[in-house]
Amino acid sequence: MPLPNLGANARGVAMIHPTVTDADLKMLANGGIRGSRFSIADPRNACASMEMIERLAERVNGLGWHVQINMTADQFVAVEGYGIGCRRQWYSTTWGTFRSPSG
């Protein structure tokens, strides 16, 4: 159980890798995890591509999880058509600022 010291009503968000098993996802859900977080802002450190995230989003959808993706503003624009393939809530947070075309 990932949140035992916080009590039975504790909830959390997990950073998961594409190789996570369904059994591990269920264990995390039973332990209070209610969402997954991915960071693709720096591709050198990203553990998953958008394609992988979309497949993982389908897997965690059945658990009722939300999906959070940390990305740059430019990446946000580039992935606009994805929709993240899930029927649950998903959202992104951006690192940096949005700039006007004039700079």
PDB file of C-alpha atoms in Angstrom:
ATOM      1  CA  MET A   1       0.000   0.000   0.000  1.00  0.00           C
ATOM      2  CA  PRO A   2       1.769   3.215  -1.123  1.00  0.00           C
ATOM      3  CA  LEU A   3       0.176   5.678   1.329  1.00  0.00           C
ATOM      4  CA  PRO A   4      -0.089   3.735   4.616  1.00  0.00           C
ATOM      5  CA  ASN A   5       1.213   6.479   6.880  1.00  0.00           C
ATOM      6  CA  LEU A   6      -1.359   9.005   5.701  1.00  0.00           C
ATOM      7  CA  GLY A   7      -4.505   7.073   6.633  1.00  0.00           C
ATOM      8  CA  ALA A   8      -7.266   5.240   4.813  1.00  0.00           C
ATOM      9  CA  ASN A   9      -8.579   8.354   3.046  1.00  0.00           C
ATOM     10  CA  ALA A  10      -5.214   9.427   1.592  1.00  0.00           C
ATOM     11  CA  ARG A  11      -5.041   9.828  -2.184  1.00  0.00           C
ATOM     12  CA  GLY A  12      -2.074  10.301  -4.476  1.00  0.00           C
ATOM     13  CA  VAL A  13      -0.778  10.586  -8.021  1.00  0.00           C
ATOM     14  CA  ALA A  14       1.885   8.191  -9.334  1.00  0.00           C
ATOM     15  CA  MET A  15       4.550   8.589 -11.955  1.00  0.00           C
ATOM     16  CA  ILE A  16       4.335   5.295 -13.812  1.00  0.00           C
ATOM     17  CA  HIS A  17       6.548   3.725 -16.463  1.00  0.00           C
ATOM     18  CA  PRO A  18       5.148   2.139 -19.635  1.00  0.00           C
ATOM     19  CA  THR A  19       6.337  -1.266 -18.406  1.00  0.00           C
ATOM     20  CA  VAL A  20       4.126  -1.171 -15.280  1.00  0.00           C
ATOM     21  CA  THR A  21       2.020  -4.305 -14.929  1.00  0.00           C
ATOM     22  CA  ASP A  22      -1.752  -4.380 -14.532  1.00  0.00           C
ATOM     23  CA  ALA A  23      -1.232  -6.042 -11.135  1.00  0.00           C
ATOM     24  CA  ASP A  24       0.964  -3.120 -10.021  1.00  0.00           C
ATOM     25  CA  LEU A  25      -1.605  -0.599 -11.255  1.00  0.00           C
ATOM     26  CA  LYS A  26      -4.299  -2.373  -9.257  1.00  0.00           C
ATOM     27  CA  MET A  27      -2.072  -2.417  -6.164  1.00  0.00           C
ATOM     28  CA  LEU A  28      -1.477   1.325  -6.525  1.00  0.00           C
ATOM     29  CA  ALA A  29      -5.215   1.970  -6.956  1.00  0.00           C
ATOM     30  CA  ASN A  30      -6.013  -0.124  -3.874  1.00  0.00           C
ATOM     31  CA  GLY A  31      -3.436   1.917  -1.980  1.00  0.00           C
ATOM     32  CA  GLY A  32      -5.048   5.264  -2.791  1.00  0.00           C
ATOM     33  CA  ILE A  33      -3.498   6.328  -6.082  1.00  0.00           C
ATOM     34  CA  ARG A  34      -6.055   8.125  -8.275  1.00  0.00           C
ATOM     35  CA  GLY A  35      -3.994   9.549 -11.095  1.00  0.00           C
ATOM     36  CA  SER A  36      -0.853   9.245 -13.172  1.00  0.00           C
ATOM     37  CA  ARG A  37       1.685  11.927 -13.991  1.00  0.00           C
ATOM     38  CA  PHE A  38       4.081  12.077 -16.903  1.00  0.00           C
ATOM     39  CA  SER A  39       6.749  14.649 -17.590  1.00  0.00           C
ATOM     40  CA  ILE A  40       7.784  15.090 -21.203  1.00  0.00           C
ATOM     41  CA  ALA A  41       9.023  18.686 -20.905  1.00  0.00           C
ATOM     42  CA  ASP A  42      12.625  17.521 -21.304  1.00  0.00           C
ATOM     43  CA  PRO A  43      12.648  14.658 -23.825  1.00  0.00           C
ATOM     44  CA  ARG A  44      16.074  13.553 -22.536  1.00  0.00           C
ATOM     45  CA  ASN A  45      14.459  12.641 -19.191  1.00  0.00           C
ATOM     46  CA  ALA A  46      10.996  11.545 -20.357  1.00  0.00           C
ATOM     47  CA  CYS A  47      10.143   7.926 -19.564  1.00  0.00           C
ATOM     48  CA  ALA A  48       7.287   7.832 -22.096  1.00  0.00           C
ATOM     49  CA  SER A  49       6.339   9.243 -25.472  1.00  0.00           C
ATOM     50  CA  MET A  50       2.879  10.633 -26.202  1.00  0.00           C
ATOM     51  CA  GLU A  51       2.012   7.353 -27.920  1.00  0.00           C
ATOM     52  CA  MET A  52       2.982   5.430 -24.774  1.00  0.00           C
ATOM     53  CA  ILE A  53       1.060   7.857 -22.580  1.00  0.00           C
ATOM     54  CA  GLU A  54      -2.038   7.394 -24.711  1.00  0.00           C
ATOM     55  CA  ARG A  55      -1.846   3.594 -24.285  1.00  0.00           C
ATOM     56  CA  LEU A  56      -1.244   3.948 -20.529  1.00  0.00           C
ATOM     57  CA  ALA A  57      -4.189   6.348 -20.278  1.00  0.00           C
ATOM     58  CA  GLU A  58      -6.448   3.649 -21.704  1.00  0.00           C
ATOM     59  CA  ARG A  59      -5.152   1.211 -19.082  1.00  0.00           C
ATOM     60  CA  VAL A  60      -5.684   3.542 -16.103  1.00  0.00           C
ATOM     61  CA  ASN A  61      -9.071   4.677 -17.403  1.00  0.00           C
ATOM     62  CA  GLY A  62     -10.643   1.534 -15.968  1.00  0.00           C
ATOM     63  CA  LEU A  63      -9.245   2.477 -12.563  1.00  0.00           C
ATOM     64  CA  GLY A  64     -10.939   5.887 -12.679  1.00  0.00           C
ATOM     65  CA  TRP A  65      -7.632   7.730 -12.696  1.00  0.00           C
ATOM     66  CA  HIS A  66      -6.883  11.113 -14.226  1.00  0.00           C
ATOM     67  CA  VAL A  67      -3.786  11.696 -16.371  1.00  0.00           C
ATOM     68  CA  GLN A  68      -1.493  14.688 -15.906  1.00  0.00           C
ATOM     69  CA  ILE A  69       1.182  15.576 -18.441  1.00  0.00           C
ATOM     70  CA  ASN A  70       3.887  18.126 -17.654  1.00  0.00           C
ATOM     71  CA  MET A  71       5.062  19.664 -20.927  1.00  0.00           C
ATOM     72  CA  THR A  72       6.293  22.858 -22.497  1.00  0.00           C
ATOM     73  CA  ALA A  73       3.939  25.274 -24.205  1.00  0.00           C
ATOM     74  CA  ASP A  74       5.320  24.262 -27.616  1.00  0.00           C
ATOM     75  CA  GLN A  75       4.691  20.594 -26.821  1.00  0.00           C
ATOM     76  CA  PHE A  76       1.153  21.402 -25.735  1.00  0.00           C
ATOM     77  CA  VAL A  77       0.436  22.927 -29.142  1.00  0.00           C
ATOM     78  CA  ALA A  78       2.097  19.976 -30.918  1.00  0.00           C
ATOM     79  CA  VAL A  79      -0.057  17.338 -29.157  1.00  0.00           C
ATOM     80  CA  GLU A  80      -3.366  19.161 -29.548  1.00  0.00           C
ATOM     81  CA  GLY A  81      -4.917  16.353 -31.605  1.00  0.00           C
ATOM     82  CA  TYR A  82      -4.147  13.537 -29.196  1.00  0.00           C
ATOM     83  CA  GLY A  83      -7.101  13.658 -26.816  1.00  0.00           C
ATOM     84  CA  ILE A  84      -5.152  11.150 -24.717  1.00  0.00           C
ATOM     85  CA  GLY A  85      -7.438   8.307 -25.680  1.00  0.00           C
ATOM     86  CA  CYS A  86      -9.283   8.103 -22.399  1.00  0.00           C
ATOM     87  CA  ARG A  87     -12.734   8.970 -21.200  1.00  0.00           C
ATOM     88  CA  ARG A  88     -11.508  10.211 -17.822  1.00  0.00           C
ATOM     89  CA  GLN A  89     -10.129  13.613 -16.958  1.00  0.00           C
ATOM     90  CA  TRP A  90      -6.763  14.570 -18.344  1.00  0.00           C
ATOM     91  CA  TYR A  91      -4.912  17.818 -18.145  1.00  0.00           C
ATOM     92  CA  SER A  92      -1.525  19.304 -18.768  1.00  0.00           C
ATOM     93  CA  THR A  93       0.694  21.699 -16.963  1.00  0.00           C
ATOM     94  CA  THR A  94       3.183  23.761 -18.895  1.00  0.00           C
ATOM     95  CA  TRP A  95       6.696  24.714 -18.004  1.00  0.00           C
ATOM     96  CA  GLY A  96       7.437  28.202 -19.260  1.00  0.00           C
ATOM     97  CA  THR A  97       5.304  30.904 -20.718  1.00  0.00           C
ATOM     98  CA  PHE A  98       3.148  31.358 -23.774  1.00  0.00           C
ATOM     99  CA  ARG A  99       4.582  34.084 -25.985  1.00  0.00           C
ATOM    100  CA  SER A 100       2.905  36.116 -28.649  1.00  0.00           C
ATOM    101  CA  PRO A 101       4.139  35.699 -32.257  1.00  0.00           C
ATOM    102  CA  SER A 102       5.859  39.079 -31.969  1.00  0.00           C
ATOM    103  CA  GLY A 103       7.994  37.767 -29.084  1.00  0.00           C
TER     104      GLY A 103
END
